[in-house]
């Protein structure tokens, strides 16, 4: 039986996705071994994350200000919007160094069985962003049943408003965008089709 403060640390680590009891114990022991400077830096990073990170008011991406760096960048094509499920997906697409448009983060996908309805996602703000200058909306959602359902829903909402495409099928069904290698993702972008 561990001391209460140590057990609290294990319990905290177990709240992370994919971290079981044994891994949480290893993390807690490693944290205990850190020198004061490393521990202070870790604590400061957690504090900064909670107090210093917000969501962009335009696209929903992570940001340190009201508007993220991508939305502020005048060199990007603001008339081409890539719709993703979460901010992690943006990092995966940016790693390709091919896409020069902007993004829109939905914060999930429609999943009626889990109670996730369109109104709970960042869909209305996407619709509000579409104007006469919008050239294309790229639906870059995971090729899962929920991702496909969400893509179809958004496609219907944007029907006749702008060109809507989705990534090609180079990404295996049931996989996640943020785990897709950059070359496969690049090919999916290049071969995207009308939605």
Short mmCIF file of C-alpha atoms in Angstrom, two decimals, residues 46-69 72 87 90 105 107 122:
data_model
loop_
_atom_site.label_atom_id
_atom_site.label_comp_id
_atom_site.label_asym_id
_atom_site.label_seq_id
_atom_site.Cartn_x
_atom_site.Cartn_y
_atom_site.Cartn_z
CA UNK A 46 0.35 22.00 -16.71
CA UNK A 47 -0.59 25.39 -15.28
CA UNK A 48 0.19 27.18 -18.57
CA UNK A 49 -1.83 24.60 -20.50
CA UNK A 50 -4.92 25.10 -18.37
CA UNK A 51 -4.67 28.89 -18.05
CA UNK A 52 -3.00 29.87 -21.31
CA UNK A 53 -4.68 27.73 -23.98
CA UNK A 54 -8.06 28.61 -25.44
CA UNK A 55 -9.93 27.83 -28.65
CA UNK A 56 -9.78 30.07 -31.71
CA UNK A 57 -13.03 32.02 -32.11
CA UNK A 58 -12.97 31.48 -35.87
CA UNK A 59 -11.97 27.85 -36.41
CA UNK A 60 -11.94 26.17 -32.99
CA UNK A 61 -8.21 25.28 -33.10
CA UNK A 62 -6.04 25.50 -29.99
CA UNK A 63 -4.63 28.97 -29.50
CA UNK A 64 -2.94 31.23 -26.98
CA UNK A 65 -5.05 34.16 -28.21
CA UNK A 66 -8.62 34.72 -29.42
CA UNK A 67 -7.57 33.93 -32.99
CA UNK A 68 -5.05 31.19 -33.84
CA UNK A 69 -1.89 31.72 -35.89
CA UNK A 72 -4.32 35.25 -38.59
CA UNK A 87 -7.01 20.00 -33.22
CA UNK A 90 -4.54 19.92 -37.94
CA UNK A 105 -12.55 22.00 -35.93
CA UNK A 107 -14.76 18.77 -31.82
CA UNK A 122 -19.01 23.12 -34.09
#
